[in-house]
Short mmCIF file of C-alpha atoms and ligand atoms in Angstrom, two decimals:
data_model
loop_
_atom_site.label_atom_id
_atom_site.label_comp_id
_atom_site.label_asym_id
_atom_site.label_seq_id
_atom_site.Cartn_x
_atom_site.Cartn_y
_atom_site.Cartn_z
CA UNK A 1 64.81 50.47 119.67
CA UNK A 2 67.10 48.25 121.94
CA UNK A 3 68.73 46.66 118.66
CA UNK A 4 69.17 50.66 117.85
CA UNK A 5 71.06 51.39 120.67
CA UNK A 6 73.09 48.17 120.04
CA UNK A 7 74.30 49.28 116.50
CA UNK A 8 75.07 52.73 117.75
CA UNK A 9 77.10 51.52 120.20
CA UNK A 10 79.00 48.94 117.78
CA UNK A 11 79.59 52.04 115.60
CA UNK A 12 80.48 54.56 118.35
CA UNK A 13 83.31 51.91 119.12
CA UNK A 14 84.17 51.70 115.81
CA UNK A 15 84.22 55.46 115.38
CA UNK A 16 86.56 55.21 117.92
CA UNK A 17 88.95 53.09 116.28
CA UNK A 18 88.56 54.55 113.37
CA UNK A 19 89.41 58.04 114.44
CA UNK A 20 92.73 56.45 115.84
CA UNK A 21 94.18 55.20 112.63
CA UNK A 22 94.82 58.90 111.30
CA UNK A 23 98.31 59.65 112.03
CA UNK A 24 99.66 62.18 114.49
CA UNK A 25 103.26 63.03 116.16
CA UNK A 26 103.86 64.08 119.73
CA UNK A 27 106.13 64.22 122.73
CA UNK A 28 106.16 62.17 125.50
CA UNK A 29 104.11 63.66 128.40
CA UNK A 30 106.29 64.80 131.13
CA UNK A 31 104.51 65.71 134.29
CA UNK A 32 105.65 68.88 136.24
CA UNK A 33 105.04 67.57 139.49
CA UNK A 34 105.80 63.59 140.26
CA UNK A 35 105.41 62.66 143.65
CA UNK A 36 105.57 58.93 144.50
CA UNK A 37 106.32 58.55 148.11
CA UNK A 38 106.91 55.56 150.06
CA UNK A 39 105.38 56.11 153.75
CA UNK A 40 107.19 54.72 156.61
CA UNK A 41 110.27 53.73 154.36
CA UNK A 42 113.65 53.14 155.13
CA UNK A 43 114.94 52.80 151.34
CA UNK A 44 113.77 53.66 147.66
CA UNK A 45 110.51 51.19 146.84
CA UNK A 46 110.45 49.96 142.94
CA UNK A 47 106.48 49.26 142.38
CA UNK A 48 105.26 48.53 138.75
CA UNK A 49 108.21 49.96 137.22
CA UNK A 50 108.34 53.04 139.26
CA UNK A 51 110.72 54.50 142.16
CA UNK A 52 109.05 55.40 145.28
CA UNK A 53 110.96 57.83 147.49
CA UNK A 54 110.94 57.43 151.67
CA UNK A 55 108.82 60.51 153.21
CA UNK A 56 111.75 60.89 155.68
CA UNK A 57 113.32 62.02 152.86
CA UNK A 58 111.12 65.17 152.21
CA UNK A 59 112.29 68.00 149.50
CA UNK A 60 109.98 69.67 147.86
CA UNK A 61 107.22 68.72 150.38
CA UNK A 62 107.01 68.64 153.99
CA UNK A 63 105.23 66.56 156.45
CA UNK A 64 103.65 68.19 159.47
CA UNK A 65 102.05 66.82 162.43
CA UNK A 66 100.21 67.61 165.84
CA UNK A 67 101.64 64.47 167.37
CA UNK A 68 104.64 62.11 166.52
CA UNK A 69 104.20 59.85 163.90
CA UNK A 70 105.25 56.14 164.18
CA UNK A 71 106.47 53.82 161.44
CA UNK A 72 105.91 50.24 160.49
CA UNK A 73 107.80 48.13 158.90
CA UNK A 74 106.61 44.07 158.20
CA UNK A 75 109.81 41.90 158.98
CA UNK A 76 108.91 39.36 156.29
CA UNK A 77 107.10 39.93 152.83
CA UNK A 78 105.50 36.53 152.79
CA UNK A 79 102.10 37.78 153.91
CA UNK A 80 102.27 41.53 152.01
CA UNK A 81 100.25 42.06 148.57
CA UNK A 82 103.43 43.67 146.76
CA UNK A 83 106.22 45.76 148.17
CA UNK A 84 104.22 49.29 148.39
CA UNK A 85 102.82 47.61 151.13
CA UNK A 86 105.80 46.92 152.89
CA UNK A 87 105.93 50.09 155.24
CA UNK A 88 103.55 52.86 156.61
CA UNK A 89 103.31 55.85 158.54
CA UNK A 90 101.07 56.06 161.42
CA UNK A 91 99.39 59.36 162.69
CA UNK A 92 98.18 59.45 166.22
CA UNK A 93 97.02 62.83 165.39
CA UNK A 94 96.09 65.37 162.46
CA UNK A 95 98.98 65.44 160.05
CA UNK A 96 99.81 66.91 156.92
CA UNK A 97 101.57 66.32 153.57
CA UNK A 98 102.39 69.60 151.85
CA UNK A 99 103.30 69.05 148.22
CA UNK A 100 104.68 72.27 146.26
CA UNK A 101 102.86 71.70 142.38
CA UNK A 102 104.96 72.97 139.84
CA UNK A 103 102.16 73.92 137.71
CA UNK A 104 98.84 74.32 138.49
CA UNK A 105 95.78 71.57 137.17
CA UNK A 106 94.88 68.23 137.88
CA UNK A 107 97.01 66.29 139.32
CA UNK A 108 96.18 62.42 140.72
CA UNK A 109 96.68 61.79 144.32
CA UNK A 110 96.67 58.23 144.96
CA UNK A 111 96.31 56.31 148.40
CA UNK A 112 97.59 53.42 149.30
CA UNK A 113 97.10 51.19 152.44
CA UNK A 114 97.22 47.79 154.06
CA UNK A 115 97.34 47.87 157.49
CA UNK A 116 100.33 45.86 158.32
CA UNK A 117 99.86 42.89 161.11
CA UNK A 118 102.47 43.35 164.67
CA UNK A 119 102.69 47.44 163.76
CA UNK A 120 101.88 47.70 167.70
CA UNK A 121 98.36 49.35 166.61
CA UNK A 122 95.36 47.98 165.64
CA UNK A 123 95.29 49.10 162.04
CA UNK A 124 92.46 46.79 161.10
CA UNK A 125 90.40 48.96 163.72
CA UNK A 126 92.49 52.61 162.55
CA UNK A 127 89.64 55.32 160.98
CA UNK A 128 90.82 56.74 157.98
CA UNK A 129 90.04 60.25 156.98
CA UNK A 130 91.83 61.81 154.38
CA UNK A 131 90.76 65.64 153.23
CA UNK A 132 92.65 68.26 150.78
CA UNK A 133 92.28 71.77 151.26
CA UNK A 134 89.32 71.56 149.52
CA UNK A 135 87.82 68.45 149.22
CA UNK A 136 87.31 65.32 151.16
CA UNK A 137 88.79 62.24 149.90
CA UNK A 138 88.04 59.50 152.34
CA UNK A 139 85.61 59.67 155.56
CA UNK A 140 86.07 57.53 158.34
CA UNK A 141 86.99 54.12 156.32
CA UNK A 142 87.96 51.10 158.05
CA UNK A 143 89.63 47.94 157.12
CA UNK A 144 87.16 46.26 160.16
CA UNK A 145 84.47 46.28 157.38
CA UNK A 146 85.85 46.15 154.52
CA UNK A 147 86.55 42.64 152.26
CA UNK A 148 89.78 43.34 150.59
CA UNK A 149 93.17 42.74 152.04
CA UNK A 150 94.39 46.54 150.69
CA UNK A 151 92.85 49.36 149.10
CA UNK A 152 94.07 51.50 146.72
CA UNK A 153 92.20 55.03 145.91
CA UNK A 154 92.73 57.56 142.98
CA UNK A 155 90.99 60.74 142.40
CA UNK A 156 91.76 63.28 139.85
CA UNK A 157 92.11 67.06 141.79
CA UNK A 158 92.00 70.16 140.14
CA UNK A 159 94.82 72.19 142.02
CA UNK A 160 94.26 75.67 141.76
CA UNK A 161 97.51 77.16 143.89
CA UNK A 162 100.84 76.72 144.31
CA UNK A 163 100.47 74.13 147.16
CA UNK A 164 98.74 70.93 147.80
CA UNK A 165 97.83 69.78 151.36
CA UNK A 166 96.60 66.15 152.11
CA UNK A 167 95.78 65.59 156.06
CA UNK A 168 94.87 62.64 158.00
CA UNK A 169 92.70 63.06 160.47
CA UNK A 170 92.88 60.55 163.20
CA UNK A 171 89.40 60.26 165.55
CA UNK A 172 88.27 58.80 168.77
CA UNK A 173 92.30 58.82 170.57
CA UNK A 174 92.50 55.91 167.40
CA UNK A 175 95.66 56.37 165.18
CA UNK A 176 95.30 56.23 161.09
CA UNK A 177 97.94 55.13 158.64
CA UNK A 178 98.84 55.34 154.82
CA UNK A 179 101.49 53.11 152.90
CA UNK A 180 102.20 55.22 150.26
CA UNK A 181 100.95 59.11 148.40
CA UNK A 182 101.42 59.80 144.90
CA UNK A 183 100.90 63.88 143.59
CA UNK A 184 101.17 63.50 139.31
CA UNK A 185 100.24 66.17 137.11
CA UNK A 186 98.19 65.23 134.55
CA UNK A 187 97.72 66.61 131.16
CA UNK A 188 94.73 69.53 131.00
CA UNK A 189 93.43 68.37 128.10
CA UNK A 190 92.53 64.93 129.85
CA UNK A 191 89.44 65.97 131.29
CA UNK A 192 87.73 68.70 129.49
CA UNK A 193 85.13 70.97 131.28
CA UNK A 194 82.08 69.60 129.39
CA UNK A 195 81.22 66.20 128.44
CA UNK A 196 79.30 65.52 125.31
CA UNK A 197 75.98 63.07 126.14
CA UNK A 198 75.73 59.63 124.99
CA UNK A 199 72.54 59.60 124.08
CA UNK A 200 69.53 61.74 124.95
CA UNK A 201 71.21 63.31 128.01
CA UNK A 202 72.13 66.92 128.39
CA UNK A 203 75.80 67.73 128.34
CA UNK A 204 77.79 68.61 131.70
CA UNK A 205 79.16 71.53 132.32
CA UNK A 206 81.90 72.62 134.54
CA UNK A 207 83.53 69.24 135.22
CA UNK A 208 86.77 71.52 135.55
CA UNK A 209 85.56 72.42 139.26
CA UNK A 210 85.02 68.71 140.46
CA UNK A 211 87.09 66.46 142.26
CA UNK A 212 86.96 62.82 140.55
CA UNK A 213 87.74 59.32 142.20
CA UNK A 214 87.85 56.58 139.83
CA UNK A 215 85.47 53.63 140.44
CA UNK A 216 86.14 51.53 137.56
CA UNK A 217 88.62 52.39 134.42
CA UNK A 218 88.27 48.93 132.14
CA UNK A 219 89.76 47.83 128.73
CA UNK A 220 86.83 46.61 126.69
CA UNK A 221 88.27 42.85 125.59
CA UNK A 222 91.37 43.90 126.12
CA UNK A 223 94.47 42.61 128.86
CA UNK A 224 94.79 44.49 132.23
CA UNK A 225 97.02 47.24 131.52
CA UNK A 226 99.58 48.17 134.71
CA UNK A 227 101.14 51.43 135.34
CA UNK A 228 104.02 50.53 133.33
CA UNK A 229 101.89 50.88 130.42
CA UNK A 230 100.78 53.08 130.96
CA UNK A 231 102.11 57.12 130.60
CA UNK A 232 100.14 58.28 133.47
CA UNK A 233 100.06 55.30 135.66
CA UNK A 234 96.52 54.49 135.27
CA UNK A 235 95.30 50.64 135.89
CA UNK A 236 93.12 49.38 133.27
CA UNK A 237 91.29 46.10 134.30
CA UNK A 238 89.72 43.66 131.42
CA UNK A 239 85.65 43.50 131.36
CA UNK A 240 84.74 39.95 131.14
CA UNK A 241 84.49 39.51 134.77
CA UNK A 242 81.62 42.33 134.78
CA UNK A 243 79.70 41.13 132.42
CA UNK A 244 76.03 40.30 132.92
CA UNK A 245 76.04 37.37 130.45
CA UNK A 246 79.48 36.21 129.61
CA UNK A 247 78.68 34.86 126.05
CA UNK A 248 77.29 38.28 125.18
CA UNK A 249 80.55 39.89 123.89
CA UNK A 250 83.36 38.30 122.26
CA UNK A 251 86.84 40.50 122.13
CA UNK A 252 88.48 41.12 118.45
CA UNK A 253 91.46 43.30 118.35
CA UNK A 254 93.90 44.74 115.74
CA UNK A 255 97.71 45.57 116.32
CA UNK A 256 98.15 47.93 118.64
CA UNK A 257 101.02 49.44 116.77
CA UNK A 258 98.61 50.24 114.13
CA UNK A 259 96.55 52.81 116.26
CA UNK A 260 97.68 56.17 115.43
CA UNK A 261 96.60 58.97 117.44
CA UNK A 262 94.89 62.38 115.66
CA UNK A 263 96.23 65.71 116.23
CA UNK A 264 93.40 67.03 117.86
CA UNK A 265 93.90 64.35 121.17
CA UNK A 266 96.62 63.99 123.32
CA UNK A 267 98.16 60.51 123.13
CA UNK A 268 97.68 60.24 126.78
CA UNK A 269 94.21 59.87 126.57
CA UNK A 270 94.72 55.87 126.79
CA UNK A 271 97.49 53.51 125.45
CA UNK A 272 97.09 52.08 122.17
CA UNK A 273 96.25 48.90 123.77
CA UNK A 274 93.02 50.35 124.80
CA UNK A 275 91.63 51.40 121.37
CA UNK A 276 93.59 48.10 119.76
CA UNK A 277 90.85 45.89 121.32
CA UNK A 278 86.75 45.60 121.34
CA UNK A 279 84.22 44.41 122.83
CA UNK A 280 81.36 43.27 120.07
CA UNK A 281 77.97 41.23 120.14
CA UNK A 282 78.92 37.76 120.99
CA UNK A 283 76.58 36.67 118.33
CA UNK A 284 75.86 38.95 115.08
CA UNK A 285 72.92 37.43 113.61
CA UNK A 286 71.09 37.17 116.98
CA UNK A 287 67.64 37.26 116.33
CA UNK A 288 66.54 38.56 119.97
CA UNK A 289 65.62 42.23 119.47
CA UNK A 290 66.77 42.60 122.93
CA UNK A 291 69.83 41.56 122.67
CA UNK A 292 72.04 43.66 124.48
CA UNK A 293 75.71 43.59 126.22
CA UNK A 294 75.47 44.65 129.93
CA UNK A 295 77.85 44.46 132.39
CA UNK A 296 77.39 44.66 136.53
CA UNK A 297 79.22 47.00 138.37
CA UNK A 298 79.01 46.61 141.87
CA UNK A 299 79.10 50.31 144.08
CA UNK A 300 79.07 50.94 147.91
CA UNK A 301 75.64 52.52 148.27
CA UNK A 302 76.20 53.84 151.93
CA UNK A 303 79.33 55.60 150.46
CA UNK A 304 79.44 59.40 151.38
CA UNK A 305 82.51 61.51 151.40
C1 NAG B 401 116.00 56.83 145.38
O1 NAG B 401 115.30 57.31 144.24
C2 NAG B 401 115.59 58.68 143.95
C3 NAG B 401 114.64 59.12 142.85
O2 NAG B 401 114.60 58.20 141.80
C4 NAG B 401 117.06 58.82 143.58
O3 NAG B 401 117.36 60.18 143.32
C5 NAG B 401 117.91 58.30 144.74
O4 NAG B 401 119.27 58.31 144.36
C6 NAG B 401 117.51 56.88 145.13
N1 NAG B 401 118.20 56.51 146.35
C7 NAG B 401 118.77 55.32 146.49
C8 NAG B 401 119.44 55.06 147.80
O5 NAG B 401 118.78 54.48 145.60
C1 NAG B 402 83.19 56.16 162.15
O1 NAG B 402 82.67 54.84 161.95
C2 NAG B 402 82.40 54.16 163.15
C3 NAG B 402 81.96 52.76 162.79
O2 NAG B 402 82.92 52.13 162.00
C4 NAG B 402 81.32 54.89 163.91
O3 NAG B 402 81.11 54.24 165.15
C5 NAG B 402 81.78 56.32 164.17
O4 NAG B 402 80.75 57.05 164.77
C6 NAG B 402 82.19 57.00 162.88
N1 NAG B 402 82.79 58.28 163.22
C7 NAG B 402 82.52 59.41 162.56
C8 NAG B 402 83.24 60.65 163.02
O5 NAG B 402 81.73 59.43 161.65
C1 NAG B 403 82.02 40.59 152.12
O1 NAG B 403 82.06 39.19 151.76
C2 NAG B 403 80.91 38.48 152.21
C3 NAG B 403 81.13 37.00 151.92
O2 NAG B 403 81.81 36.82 150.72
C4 NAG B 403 79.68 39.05 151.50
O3 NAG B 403 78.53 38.37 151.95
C5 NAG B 403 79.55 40.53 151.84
O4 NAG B 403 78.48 41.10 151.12
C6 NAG B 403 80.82 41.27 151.49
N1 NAG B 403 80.72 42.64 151.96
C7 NAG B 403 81.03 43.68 151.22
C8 NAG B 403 80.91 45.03 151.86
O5 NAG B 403 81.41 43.57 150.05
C1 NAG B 404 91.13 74.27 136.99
O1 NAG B 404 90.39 75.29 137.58
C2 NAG B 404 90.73 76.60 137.07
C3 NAG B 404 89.99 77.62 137.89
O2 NAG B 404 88.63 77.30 137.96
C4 NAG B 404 90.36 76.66 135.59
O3 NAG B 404 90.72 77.91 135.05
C5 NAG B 404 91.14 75.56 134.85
O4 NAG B 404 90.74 75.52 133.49
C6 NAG B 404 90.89 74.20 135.49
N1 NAG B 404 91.77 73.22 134.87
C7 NAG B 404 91.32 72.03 134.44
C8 NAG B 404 92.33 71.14 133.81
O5 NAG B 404 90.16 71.67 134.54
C1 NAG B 405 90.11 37.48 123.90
O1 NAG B 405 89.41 36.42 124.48
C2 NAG B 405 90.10 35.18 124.44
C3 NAG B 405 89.19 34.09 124.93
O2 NAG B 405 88.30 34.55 125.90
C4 NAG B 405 91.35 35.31 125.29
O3 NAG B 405 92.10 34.11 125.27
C5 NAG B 405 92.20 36.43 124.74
O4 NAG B 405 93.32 36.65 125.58
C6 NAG B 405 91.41 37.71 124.66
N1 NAG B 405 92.19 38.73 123.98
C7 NAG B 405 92.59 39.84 124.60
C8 NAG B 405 93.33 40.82 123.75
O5 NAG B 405 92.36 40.07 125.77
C1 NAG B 406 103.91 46.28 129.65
O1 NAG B 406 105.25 46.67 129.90
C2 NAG B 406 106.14 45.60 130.10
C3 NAG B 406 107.47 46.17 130.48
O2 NAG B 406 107.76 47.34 129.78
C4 NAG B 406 106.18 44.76 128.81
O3 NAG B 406 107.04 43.66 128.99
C5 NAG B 406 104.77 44.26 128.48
O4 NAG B 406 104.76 43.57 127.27
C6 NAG B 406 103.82 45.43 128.40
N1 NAG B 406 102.45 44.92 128.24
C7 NAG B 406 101.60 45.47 127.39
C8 NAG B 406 100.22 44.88 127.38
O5 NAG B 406 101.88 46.42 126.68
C1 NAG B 407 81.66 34.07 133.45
O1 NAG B 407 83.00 34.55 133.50
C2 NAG B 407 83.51 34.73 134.80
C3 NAG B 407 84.93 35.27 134.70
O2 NAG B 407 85.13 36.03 133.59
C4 NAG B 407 83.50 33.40 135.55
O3 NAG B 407 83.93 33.61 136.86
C5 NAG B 407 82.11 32.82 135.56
O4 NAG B 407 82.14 31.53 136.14
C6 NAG B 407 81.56 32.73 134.13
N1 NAG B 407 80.18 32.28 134.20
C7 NAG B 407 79.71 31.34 133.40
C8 NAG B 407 78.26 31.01 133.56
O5 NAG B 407 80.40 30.80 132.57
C1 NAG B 408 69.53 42.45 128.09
O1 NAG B 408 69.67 41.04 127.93
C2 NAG B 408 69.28 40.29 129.09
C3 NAG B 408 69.56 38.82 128.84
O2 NAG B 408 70.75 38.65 128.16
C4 NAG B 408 67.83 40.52 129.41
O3 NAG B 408 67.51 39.84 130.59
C5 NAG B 408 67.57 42.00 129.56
O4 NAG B 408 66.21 42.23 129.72
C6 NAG B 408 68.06 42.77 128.36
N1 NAG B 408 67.94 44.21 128.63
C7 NAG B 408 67.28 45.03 127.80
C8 NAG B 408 67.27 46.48 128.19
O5 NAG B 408 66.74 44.64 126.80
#
């Protein structure tokens, strides 16, 4: 049964790469609406290959708030993760980006913050809130109790006007702060409305109504893939460090100029260098009917939007 669901998993990867090698011709994705702001900025901000605007320099978006915003700034970059981090804008009360979208759809908003030592407020101690007009994206987080140095959030909104509102909602007469706000359309066909089960689940239905924030997006024994490889400036980490027994997979890969992409899929579904690499049974004459490759994914379970 076990050994089952280990050879239709070999073969569903396989199926995979199989199904890329037919050839197919497209166009480079270009995405009506590109955001990519740099909070708190003074000049342009180059970050993995991409140009990050200053929000003082607002055009086809505004900024609005119910108090006056601060900057920071950090006076060296000896202690900041990489120059996104460099600035931010602090709100000592409810303010709001309001992007025009070009064309309605999902669209990524990603978050970026590291609260930035000698700002003059605590950011450590800062709440962070962050809604949309219809969803909320972050409740109440704080870098007090949290383990990283910076976060970094993406979620993947359905936008179904002409506008797109992201507020931060300060609490408690504490200030909040973000570093930098991306808005990017992304291609329709990326997330379809149902998704096909696995195994003996039922479909899902309706997926084109949710809000999505990504958790984990890996490349099976592959390299980490950056935004600059990446057409819609998705981060894809490599697996090994997840898995529950590291001599359970091994990584074999073809040429990743070989994988060809079917008409029926938009190329921006992942870069070649996804489907180029796999992960397969670390030992293929293992006798151990339970055999299986697992990995550990560790999730916040107190988390609640
Ligand atoms: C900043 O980047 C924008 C968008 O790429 C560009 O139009 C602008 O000229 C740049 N400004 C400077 C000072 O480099
Ligand atoms: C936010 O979290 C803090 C603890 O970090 C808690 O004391 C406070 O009640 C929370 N506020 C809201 C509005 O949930
Ligand atoms: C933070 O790190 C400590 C020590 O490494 C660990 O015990 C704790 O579980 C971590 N907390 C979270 C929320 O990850
Ligand atoms: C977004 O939502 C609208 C309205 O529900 C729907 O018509 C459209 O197909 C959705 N788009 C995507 C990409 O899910
Ligand atoms: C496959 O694994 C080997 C050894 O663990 C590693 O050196 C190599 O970089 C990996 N290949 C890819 C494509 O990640
Ligand atoms: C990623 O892009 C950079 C710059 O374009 C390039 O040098 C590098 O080889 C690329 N890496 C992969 C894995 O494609
Ligand atoms: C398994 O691999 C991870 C990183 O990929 C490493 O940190 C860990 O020490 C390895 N464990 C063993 C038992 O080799
Ligand atoms: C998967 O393998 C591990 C050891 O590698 C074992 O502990 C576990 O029980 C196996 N899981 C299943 C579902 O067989």
């Amino acid at each position: 049964m076990v050994e089952l669901e280990v050879v239709k998993w070999v073969s569903l990867v396989l199926a995979v790469v199989i199904s890329s090698m037919f050839n197919g011709s497209y166009a480079a994705f270009n995405p009506a609406s590109n955001y990519l702001i740099a909070c708190g900025s003074s000049r342009n901000v180059t970050f993995q290959g991409r140009v990050f605007v200053p929000d003082s320099q607002q055009s086809s978006y505004v900024m609005k708030s119910q108090g006056n915003t601060a900057i920071a700034t950090s006076n060296s970059n000896s202690n900041i993760p990489s120059p996104i981090f460099q600035s931010a804008r602090i709100f000592p009360a409810i303010t709001s980006y309001k992007f025009n979208i070009h064309q309605q759809g999902r669209h990524w908003i990603r978050l970026y913050f590291f609260p930035l030592p000698n700002s003059g407020n605590d950011l450590e101690s800062a709440p962070i809130t962050v809604v949309t007009d219809k969803f909320v994206l972050m409740n109440n987080f704080t870098f007090k109790n949290y383990n990283g140095s910076y976060l970094f959030k993406e979620y993947s909104v359905n936008v179904t006007s002409d506008t797109l509102t992201i507020s931060f909602i300060p609490w408690n007469n504490l200030v909040s702060f973000v570093n930098a706000i991306e808005v990017v359309s992304v291609p329709d066909e990326l997330i379809p409305d149902q998704a096909l089960p696995v195994s003996q689940f039922a479909p899902s239905h309706g997926l084109s109504a949710f809000a999505f924030e990504t958790v984990y997006r890996l490349n099976m024994g592959g390299p980490l893939i950056t935004p600059q490889n990446d057409t819609l400036g998705r981060t894809w980490e490599n697996d090994a460090k997840y898995l529950h027994v590291n001599s359970s997979a091994v990584n074999m890969s073809v040429n990743p100029a070989t994988i060809k992409y079917p008409q029926s899929l938009v190329p921006e579904i992942a870069p070649n260098w996804v489907y180029a690499t796999v992960d397969t049974m670390g030992d293929a004459n293992v006798a151990n009917l339970n055999f299986n490759i697992t990995w550990v994914l560790p999730v916040d379970p107190n988390y609640f939007y």
